[in-house]
Tab-separated table of C-alpha atoms in Angstrom:
chain	number	residue	atom	x	y	z
A	67	MET	CA	59.337	138.943	199.754
A	68	ARG	CA	58.082	134.983	199.690
A	69	PHE	CA	55.084	136.007	200.516
A	70	THR	CA	53.979	137.943	197.977
A	71	THR	CA	56.074	135.712	196.179
A	72	LYS	CA	53.979	132.368	197.022
A	73	ALA	CA	50.301	135.012	196.955
A	74	THR	CA	51.539	136.149	193.364
A	75	ALA	CA	52.120	132.366	191.947
A	76	ALA	CA	48.539	131.580	193.652
A	77	ALA	CA	46.436	133.613	191.992
A	78	ALA	CA	48.127	133.005	188.455
A	79	ALA	CA	47.058	128.889	189.290
A	80	PHE	CA	44.286	129.936	190.519
A	81	THR	CA	44.157	131.854	187.260
A	82	ALA	CA	44.961	129.417	184.869
A	83	ALA	CA	42.699	127.045	186.549
A	84	LEU	CA	39.508	128.985	186.401
A	85	SER	CA	40.534	129.721	182.851
A	86	LEU	CA	40.660	125.846	182.530
A	87	THR	CA	37.207	125.337	183.643
A	88	VAL	CA	35.810	127.790	181.917
A	89	LEU	CA	37.311	126.762	179.069
A	90	GLY	CA	37.749	122.945	179.589
A	91	GLY	CA	35.074	119.686	179.723
A	92	ALA	CA	34.178	121.788	183.434
A	93	ALA	CA	32.728	124.468	181.862
A	94	SER	CA	29.928	121.934	179.549
A	95	ALA	CA	28.999	120.541	182.788
A	96	ALA	CA	27.953	124.077	184.604
A	97	THR	CA	26.505	125.013	181.213
A	98	PRO	CA	23.296	121.959	181.502
A	99	ALA	CA	22.681	123.718	185.638
A	100	ALA	CA	23.155	127.713	184.152
A	101	LYS	CA	20.419	126.773	181.337
A	102	SER	CA	17.606	125.515	183.812
A	103	ALA	CA	18.606	127.947	186.412
A	104	PRO	CA	15.235	129.987	187.139
A	105	VAL	CA	14.406	133.103	184.964
A	106	THR	CA	11.479	136.626	186.131
A	107	CYS	CA	8.107	135.581	183.678
A	108	THR	CA	7.841	137.955	181.413
A	109	SER	CA	5.328	138.430	178.354
A	110	ALA	CA	8.276	136.657	175.806
A	111	THR	CA	7.516	133.243	178.236
A	112	THR	CA	3.832	133.100	179.486
A	113	LYS	CA	1.217	133.248	177.978
A	114	VAL	CA	-1.626	135.869	179.442
A	115	THR	CA	-5.681	135.676	179.087
A	116	VAL	CA	-8.299	136.893	181.362
A	117	GLU	CA	-11.731	135.549	182.001
A	118	GLN	CA	-15.250	137.039	183.250
A	119	VAL	CA	-16.002	135.362	186.390
A	120	SER	CA	-19.711	134.851	187.896
A	121	ARG	CA	-18.255	135.275	191.898
A	122	PRO	CA	-17.711	136.866	193.702
A	123	ILE	CA	-18.823	140.347	191.381
A	124	ASN	CA	-17.203	142.725	189.734
A	125	HIS	CA	-14.183	140.468	189.019
A	126	LEU	CA	-12.407	138.858	186.472
A	127	LEU	CA	-9.316	136.262	186.944
A	128	LEU	CA	-5.870	136.795	184.927
A	129	LYS	CA	-4.030	133.966	184.164
A	130	ALA	CA	-0.194	133.338	183.139
A	131	LYS	CA	0.332	130.219	182.097
A	132	ASN	CA	4.897	129.428	181.326
A	133	THR	CA	4.963	128.156	177.511
A	134	GLY	CA	8.902	129.036	178.265
A	135	THR	CA	11.459	125.588	178.513
A	136	LYS	CA	12.355	127.369	181.774
A	137	THR	CA	11.045	127.656	185.608
A	138	CYS	CA	10.001	130.740	186.053
A	139	TYR	CA	9.642	133.458	188.635
A	140	ALA	CA	5.802	135.383	189.571
A	141	TYR	CA	7.180	138.167	191.468
A	142	GLY	CA	4.445	139.939	193.808
A	143	ALA	CA	0.907	140.909	191.537
A	144	PRO	CA	0.757	141.577	188.045
A	145	LEU	CA	1.043	145.146	186.668
A	146	LEU	CA	-2.205	146.095	184.688
A	147	ARG	CA	-3.147	148.997	182.241
A	148	PHE	CA	-6.615	149.300	181.310
A	149	ASP	CA	-6.744	151.590	178.005
A	150	GLU	CA	-4.811	154.778	178.360
A	151	GLY	CA	-4.785	155.251	181.752
A	152	GLN	CA	-1.897	157.046	183.795
A	153	ALA	CA	-1.774	154.524	185.949
A	154	ALA	CA	-1.035	150.974	187.307
A	155	THR	CA	-3.899	149.817	189.419
A	156	GLY	CA	-3.026	148.850	192.975
A	157	TRP	CA	-2.621	146.704	194.098
A	158	LEU	CA	-3.616	144.258	196.663
A	159	GLU	CA	-1.239	143.692	200.331
A	160	ALA	CA	-3.445	141.652	202.592
A	161	SER	CA	-3.503	138.826	199.040
A	162	LYS	CA	0.704	138.794	199.142
A	163	PRO	CA	1.286	134.806	199.059
A	164	GLN	CA	4.017	133.914	202.220
A	165	ALA	CA	6.708	132.767	198.835
A	166	VAL	CA	7.337	133.719	195.690
A	167	VAL	CA	4.622	131.905	192.831
A	168	THR	CA	7.192	129.538	190.543
A	169	LEU	CA	5.986	128.171	187.593
A	170	LYS	CA	7.381	125.399	185.940
A	171	PRO	CA	6.529	125.301	181.725
A	172	GLY	CA	3.472	124.318	181.795
A	173	GLN	CA	1.866	125.837	185.282
A	174	THR	CA	0.045	128.589	186.066
A	175	ALA	CA	-0.501	131.591	188.618
A	176	TYR	CA	-3.358	133.656	188.734
A	177	ALA	CA	-4.117	136.870	189.927
A	178	ALA	CA	-8.295	138.787	190.434
A	179	ILE	CA	-8.652	141.819	189.681
A	180	GLY	CA	-11.453	144.172	191.837
A	181	THR	CA	-12.500	146.611	188.293
A	182	SER	CA	-15.461	148.660	190.743
A	183	SER	CA	-16.792	148.886	193.976
A	184	PRO	CA	-19.689	150.812	195.511
A	185	GLU	CA	-16.667	153.353	197.088
A	186	GLY	CA	-14.476	153.960	193.494
A	187	THR	CA	-15.720	156.725	191.407
A	188	GLU	CA	-14.187	158.191	188.045
A	189	GLY	CA	-15.546	154.621	185.855
A	190	SER	CA	-15.524	154.197	182.537
A	191	GLN	CA	-15.636	150.973	180.532
A	192	ALA	CA	-12.504	149.798	179.442
A	193	HIS	CA	-12.047	148.228	176.450
A	194	LYS	CA	-7.912	147.012	176.063
A	195	MET	CA	-4.958	145.664	179.665
A	196	ASP	CA	-1.391	145.586	179.564
A	197	VAL	CA	0.138	142.940	181.609
A	198	HIS	CA	3.584	143.737	182.993
A	199	PHE	CA	5.537	141.119	184.768
A	200	SER	CA	6.316	143.032	188.402
A	201	ASN	CA	10.910	142.942	189.027
A	202	ARG	CA	12.483	140.373	191.277
A	203	ALA	CA	12.443	143.921	193.058
A	204	MET	CA	9.006	144.567	192.945
A	205	ASN	CA	9.303	148.369	192.670
A	206	GLY	CA	9.129	148.136	188.412
A	207	SER	CA	8.917	145.271	185.220
A	208	VAL	CA	10.441	143.292	182.831
A	209	GLY	CA	10.095	142.859	179.383
A	210	ALA	CA	7.264	144.287	176.926
A	211	PRO	CA	3.639	143.898	178.383
A	212	ALA	CA	1.325	141.597	177.547
A	213	SER	CA	-1.415	142.356	176.301
A	214	ALA	CA	-5.379	141.146	177.392
A	215	LYS	CA	-8.359	140.860	175.438
A	216	LEU	CA	-11.138	141.717	177.820
A	217	PRO	CA	-14.604	140.590	177.013
A	218	GLN	CA	-15.768	141.985	173.660
A	219	GLU	CA	-18.829	144.745	175.247
A	220	GLY	CA	-16.125	146.196	177.610
A	221	VAL	CA	-15.094	145.934	181.674
A	222	TYR	CA	-16.641	148.950	183.538
A	223	VAL	CA	-13.606	150.195	185.833
A	224	ASP	CA	-13.785	152.849	188.451
A	225	SER	CA	-10.534	154.127	191.184
A	226	SER	CA	-10.882	150.983	193.387
A	227	ALA	CA	-9.786	148.586	190.731
A	228	PHE	CA	-7.361	147.224	192.660
A	229	VAL	CA	-5.753	143.629	191.685
A	230	THR	CA	-4.383	140.379	193.722
A	231	TYR	CA	-0.810	139.305	193.988
A	232	TRP	CA	0.142	136.039	192.202
A	233	GLN	CA	-1.196	133.719	193.287
A	234	THR	CA	-1.239	129.286	192.773
A	235	SER	CA	-4.658	128.666	192.176
A	236	ALA	CA	-7.260	131.104	191.001
A	237	SER	CA	-9.411	129.574	194.582
A	238	ASP	CA	-6.992	131.598	196.478
A	239	ALA	CA	-6.596	134.799	194.051
A	240	LEU	CA	-10.858	134.729	194.193
A	241	THR	CA	-10.920	135.470	197.743
A	242	TRP	CA	-10.246	138.683	197.384
């Protein structure tokens, strides 16, 4: 009986202390840390652009610049959809980096897009590309898609198209 009373009193004291922390000055000290905690990169906090490159052939360079005020994580690889495609472009597993790409405000992540190859079939000229950001579990996307402007004449994309995982440099992305 005595243990139960002490346990109840301890629980009440803990609850009161927790309430005071949340309502009092300690909460304001914790708030800046919470505000600076990294978030998942989304189209709302990044600017996405696409650039044609001369080498390797049949490649594009996708850039995602953190325009937000918080550090963000670019998980996995971008989920790409060309025009009204039925499925996302496949990820190149060999390009998986050792760590998640972390972008401080103003920093950029890079991914290479292989658009076609001699082995590819069922190709067509794409004029639009949507970019979705992967969630932490890399089994879906977060936020609304970003629209990436492709060259005016479009880009030939076939069944062999792929995208690399996010990389910290353009040269790392384009090695694939």
